[in-house]
Amino acid sequence: AFIREHREEPFFVALWPYTVHWPMEAPQELIDKYEDRTGLVNTRYGAMIEAMDSAVGRILEALDALDLADDTLVIFTSDNGAYGGVTDLAPLRGAKGHLYEGGIRVPLIVRWPGRIEPGTISDVAVISMDFFPTILEAAGLEPQPGEPLDGESLMPLLRRDGSLQREAIFFHYPNYAFHGANRLGGAIRRGDYKLIEFYDDGSVELYDLADDIGEQRDVSGQMPQRA
């Protein structure tokens, strides 16, 4: 309804569906559909994902029906990795609340017909703080004077006509997650390498994600200078 009412003027919608999230709930017909699926610790998780996917599809269909698709940048992503108790994140290590890839590697799909070539893939590591400057550039807006930009516009990657200027992205998580199983720490991702520092004892772990996406081989001892 919001999009229909504002179709003649610029609009911004931030839609945060509660699914996929605890409690594990979905329409019964989808729960029945997934009850025999393998690869899911809890089959309701698959049912919830399909329910969310259908809801996203309704939004995209509405943009198409209102002839707004070509003028609308759509960003689909998540704020963290999956809850470890309901799905198998293999080969990723960890889950929601961890600084390993299972906790911070999330889906990212961007659609803008006529501006972004369908089916293209980028393997450049980006972070959610990039969305703000990306949306500003897409809308032809400048940040307010003195307004800090913690991210970088992704438009060069989306248009495939340039690259990002920064060398690394950073994660800082000095809190215990709801499960309390994580260690407080921070992480730096530069190219294929990722360093995690744990604040309880100052130890570090270094991983080459190109060869070890599961973060099983700490190479900090072999590469002390890089670490």
Tab-separated table of C-alpha atoms in Angstrom:
chain	number	residue	atom	x	y	z
A	1	ALA	CA	0.000	0.000	0.000
A	2	PHE	CA	2.841	2.396	0.828
A	3	ILE	CA	4.467	1.897	-2.556
A	4	ARG	CA	1.171	2.383	-4.405
A	5	GLU	CA	0.463	5.609	-2.495
A	6	HIS	CA	3.919	7.045	-3.150
A	7	ARG	CA	4.633	5.668	-6.619
A	8	GLU	CA	4.803	9.183	-8.121
A	9	GLU	CA	7.445	10.423	-5.669
A	10	PRO	CA	10.769	9.183	-4.303
A	11	PHE	CA	10.337	6.609	-1.542
A	12	PHE	CA	12.469	4.535	0.798
A	13	VAL	CA	11.297	1.348	2.493
A	14	ALA	CA	13.289	-0.590	5.108
A	15	LEU	CA	11.485	-3.875	5.622
A	16	TRP	CA	12.763	-6.126	8.395
A	17	PRO	CA	10.690	-9.345	8.422
A	18	TYR	CA	10.803	-11.174	11.732
A	19	THR	CA	11.098	-14.463	9.897
A	20	VAL	CA	13.610	-16.157	9.618
A	21	HIS	CA	13.992	-15.954	13.417
A	22	TRP	CA	13.071	-17.632	16.655
A	23	PRO	CA	10.374	-18.818	17.407
A	24	MET	CA	10.398	-21.345	14.580
A	25	GLU	CA	7.004	-20.898	12.948
A	26	ALA	CA	5.647	-21.288	9.409
A	27	PRO	CA	2.371	-22.123	7.632
A	28	GLN	CA	1.459	-25.763	8.181
A	29	GLU	CA	1.515	-26.596	4.468
A	30	LEU	CA	5.165	-25.504	4.273
A	31	ILE	CA	6.074	-27.390	7.441
A	32	ASP	CA	4.558	-30.508	5.873
A	33	LYS	CA	6.506	-29.861	2.656
A	34	TYR	CA	9.850	-29.782	4.443
A	35	GLU	CA	9.317	-32.492	7.045
A	36	ASP	CA	11.389	-35.033	5.096
A	37	ARG	CA	14.111	-32.672	3.825
A	38	THR	CA	17.685	-33.527	4.735
A	39	GLY	CA	20.373	-30.953	5.545
A	40	LEU	CA	18.169	-29.092	8.027
A	41	VAL	CA	18.583	-29.622	11.751
A	42	ASN	CA	15.066	-28.230	12.145
A	43	THR	CA	12.852	-28.591	9.065
A	44	ARG	CA	10.761	-25.590	10.149
A	45	TYR	CA	13.781	-23.501	9.180
A	46	GLY	CA	13.367	-24.437	5.519
A	47	ALA	CA	9.636	-23.724	5.759
A	48	MET	CA	10.328	-20.259	7.194
A	49	ILE	CA	12.825	-19.451	4.430
A	50	GLU	CA	10.272	-20.309	1.740
A	51	ALA	CA	7.601	-18.236	3.504
A	52	MET	CA	9.959	-15.245	3.573
A	53	ASP	CA	10.933	-15.821	-0.060
A	54	SER	CA	7.276	-15.705	-1.079
A	55	ALA	CA	6.807	-12.434	0.798
A	56	VAL	CA	9.817	-10.893	-0.957
A	57	GLY	CA	8.371	-12.105	-4.266
A	58	ARG	CA	5.136	-10.212	-3.577
A	59	ILE	CA	7.128	-7.004	-3.161
A	60	LEU	CA	9.037	-7.515	-6.417
A	61	GLU	CA	5.792	-8.343	-8.234
A	62	ALA	CA	4.239	-5.138	-6.881
A	63	LEU	CA	7.162	-3.084	-8.207
A	64	ASP	CA	6.747	-4.753	-11.596
A	65	ALA	CA	2.973	-4.204	-11.636
A	66	LEU	CA	3.381	-0.516	-10.753
A	67	ASP	CA	6.065	-0.107	-13.442
A	68	LEU	CA	8.592	0.932	-10.787
A	69	ALA	CA	11.142	-1.867	-11.072
A	70	ASP	CA	13.529	0.026	-13.355
A	71	ASP	CA	13.565	2.978	-10.928
A	72	THR	CA	13.918	1.003	-7.707
A	73	LEU	CA	17.106	-0.285	-6.123
A	74	VAL	CA	16.307	-3.402	-4.077
A	75	ILE	CA	18.837	-4.731	-1.551
A	76	PHE	CA	18.253	-8.109	0.111
A	77	THR	CA	20.555	-9.095	2.955
A	78	SER	CA	20.732	-10.334	6.537
A	79	ASP	CA	22.199	-8.900	9.729
A	80	ASN	CA	23.984	-12.072	10.863
A	81	GLY	CA	24.504	-15.720	10.142
A	82	ALA	CA	21.988	-18.418	10.964
A	83	TYR	CA	21.167	-19.667	14.434
A	84	GLY	CA	23.359	-22.711	14.922
A	85	GLY	CA	20.684	-24.845	16.500
A	86	VAL	CA	18.405	-25.056	13.486
A	87	THR	CA	20.549	-25.514	10.384
A	88	ASP	CA	23.836	-26.919	9.154
A	89	LEU	CA	26.162	-24.084	8.145
A	90	ALA	CA	28.882	-26.376	6.808
A	91	PRO	CA	31.476	-25.720	5.561
A	92	LEU	CA	31.367	-22.451	7.501
A	93	ARG	CA	32.564	-22.388	11.093
A	94	GLY	CA	30.459	-20.895	13.875
A	95	ALA	CA	27.007	-19.349	13.666
A	96	LYS	CA	25.099	-16.282	14.840
A	97	GLY	CA	27.085	-14.447	17.503
A	98	HIS	CA	30.512	-15.655	16.357
A	99	LEU	CA	33.237	-13.808	14.444
A	100	TYR	CA	33.863	-16.889	12.319
A	101	GLU	CA	32.296	-16.878	8.851
A	102	GLY	CA	29.177	-18.698	10.026
A	103	GLY	CA	28.357	-15.647	12.123
A	104	ILE	CA	29.217	-12.766	9.809
A	105	ARG	CA	28.965	-14.086	6.226
A	106	VAL	CA	25.442	-13.341	5.022
A	107	PRO	CA	23.418	-13.359	1.783
A	108	LEU	CA	23.467	-10.229	-0.376
A	109	ILE	CA	21.376	-9.832	-3.515
A	110	VAL	CA	20.869	-6.510	-5.292
A	111	ARG	CA	18.335	-5.851	-8.073
A	112	TRP	CA	18.053	-2.765	-10.258
A	113	PRO	CA	16.851	-3.639	-13.784
A	114	GLY	CA	18.622	-1.658	-16.469
A	115	ARG	CA	21.382	-0.583	-14.083
A	116	ILE	CA	22.702	-3.892	-12.731
A	117	GLU	CA	23.225	-6.754	-15.158
A	118	PRO	CA	21.179	-9.770	-14.029
A	119	GLY	CA	23.063	-12.860	-12.938
A	120	THR	CA	26.378	-11.127	-12.292
A	121	ILE	CA	28.422	-12.092	-9.249
A	122	SER	CA	31.086	-10.204	-7.290
A	123	ASP	CA	33.419	-11.848	-4.775
A	124	VAL	CA	34.524	-8.552	-3.206
A	125	ALA	CA	33.987	-8.527	0.561
A	126	VAL	CA	31.568	-5.775	1.588
A	127	ILE	CA	29.780	-4.840	4.822
A	128	SER	CA	26.365	-3.495	5.804
A	129	MET	CA	27.717	0.007	6.478
A	130	ASP	CA	28.206	0.243	2.700
A	131	PHE	CA	24.459	0.385	2.071
A	132	PHE	CA	24.013	3.971	3.298
A	133	PRO	CA	26.498	5.578	0.858
A	134	THR	CA	25.281	3.210	-1.885
A	135	ILE	CA	21.679	4.347	-1.460
A	136	LEU	CA	22.754	7.994	-1.348
A	137	GLU	CA	24.597	7.662	-4.655
A	138	ALA	CA	21.747	5.736	-6.278
A	139	ALA	CA	19.355	8.515	-5.273
A	140	GLY	CA	21.709	11.258	-6.439
A	141	LEU	CA	22.130	12.628	-2.904
A	142	GLU	CA	25.135	13.864	-0.954
A	143	PRO	CA	25.675	13.158	2.755
A	144	GLN	CA	24.950	15.996	5.143
A	145	PRO	CA	28.019	18.132	5.963
A	146	GLY	CA	30.030	16.479	8.704
A	147	GLU	CA	28.053	13.247	8.488
A	148	PRO	CA	30.453	10.294	8.865
A	149	LEU	CA	30.412	7.540	6.278
A	150	ASP	CA	31.674	4.295	7.784
A	151	GLY	CA	31.141	2.454	4.507
A	152	GLU	CA	31.819	2.963	0.824
A	153	SER	CA	29.368	3.127	-2.071
A	154	LEU	CA	29.038	-0.201	-3.849
A	155	MET	CA	27.891	1.365	-7.105
A	156	PRO	CA	31.226	0.732	-8.901
A	157	LEU	CA	30.857	-2.982	-8.115
A	158	LEU	CA	27.179	-3.054	-9.051
A	159	ARG	CA	27.816	-1.248	-12.355
A	160	ARG	CA	30.993	-3.295	-12.899
A	161	ASP	CA	32.898	-0.167	-13.882
A	162	GLY	CA	35.248	0.282	-10.928
A	163	SER	CA	36.538	-0.999	-7.612
A	164	LEU	CA	36.421	0.006	-3.967
A	165	GLN	CA	39.127	2.230	-2.512
A	166	ARG	CA	39.591	0.687	0.931
A	167	GLU	CA	41.933	-2.144	1.804
A	168	ALA	CA	40.003	-3.858	4.595
A	169	ILE	CA	36.722	-4.205	6.447
A	170	PHE	CA	36.401	-4.451	10.223
A	171	PHE	CA	34.183	-6.193	12.763
A	172	HIS	CA	34.011	-5.317	16.479
A	173	TYR	CA	31.986	-7.493	18.808
A	174	PRO	CA	32.928	-6.977	22.484
A	175	ASN	CA	29.678	-8.544	23.691
A	176	TYR	CA	28.429	-11.980	24.591
A	177	ALA	CA	25.797	-13.284	22.204
A	178	PHE	CA	22.518	-14.653	23.530
A	179	HIS	CA	24.055	-18.131	23.673
A	180	GLY	CA	27.150	-16.966	25.566
A	181	ALA	CA	29.349	-19.376	23.602
A	182	ASN	CA	31.363	-16.730	21.749
A	183	ARG	CA	34.605	-15.059	22.749
A	184	LEU	CA	34.692	-11.266	22.764
A	185	GLY	CA	36.801	-9.947	19.939
A	186	GLY	CA	37.238	-8.207	16.628
A	187	ALA	CA	38.138	-9.196	13.093
A	188	ILE	CA	39.828	-7.692	10.042
A	189	ARG	CA	39.237	-8.933	6.492
A	190	ARG	CA	41.828	-7.847	3.918
A	191	GLY	CA	41.705	-9.610	0.575
A	192	ASP	CA	41.490	-13.346	1.168
A	193	TYR	CA	42.959	-13.110	4.663
A	194	LYS	CA	40.998	-12.693	7.864
A	195	LEU	CA	42.454	-12.023	11.315
A	196	ILE	CA	40.483	-12.530	14.535
A	197	GLU	CA	41.713	-11.069	17.834
A	198	PHE	CA	40.207	-12.402	21.051
A	199	TYR	CA	40.050	-9.850	23.844
A	200	ASP	CA	40.092	-12.317	26.753
A	201	ASP	CA	43.738	-13.228	26.242
A	202	GLY	CA	44.922	-11.120	23.285
A	203	SER	CA	45.425	-14.157	21.067
A	204	VAL	CA	44.953	-13.986	17.309
A	205	GLU	CA	43.969	-16.404	14.551
A	206	LEU	CA	44.696	-15.851	10.860
A	207	TYR	CA	42.883	-17.650	8.049
A	208	ASP	CA	43.265	-17.750	4.280
A	209	LEU	CA	39.619	-17.883	3.276
A	210	ALA	CA	40.461	-18.627	-0.353
A	211	ASP	CA	41.846	-22.038	0.646
A	212	ASP	CA	40.150	-22.502	4.018
A	213	ILE	CA	36.599	-21.137	4.031
A	214	GLY	CA	35.860	-23.319	7.066
A	215	GLU	CA	38.586	-21.557	9.114
A	216	GLN	CA	40.176	-24.794	10.286
A	217	ARG	CA	43.861	-23.900	9.733
A	218	ASP	CA	45.187	-20.977	11.757
A	219	VAL	CA	48.235	-19.695	9.828
A	220	SER	CA	49.169	-16.844	12.181
A	221	GLY	CA	52.236	-18.759	13.332
A	222	GLN	CA	53.354	-19.341	9.737
A	223	MET	CA	52.683	-15.725	8.709
A	224	PRO	CA	53.559	-13.578	11.735
A	225	GLN	CA	54.259	-10.474	9.656
A	226	ARG	CA	50.859	-10.643	7.952
A	227	ALA	CA	49.160	-11.340	11.274
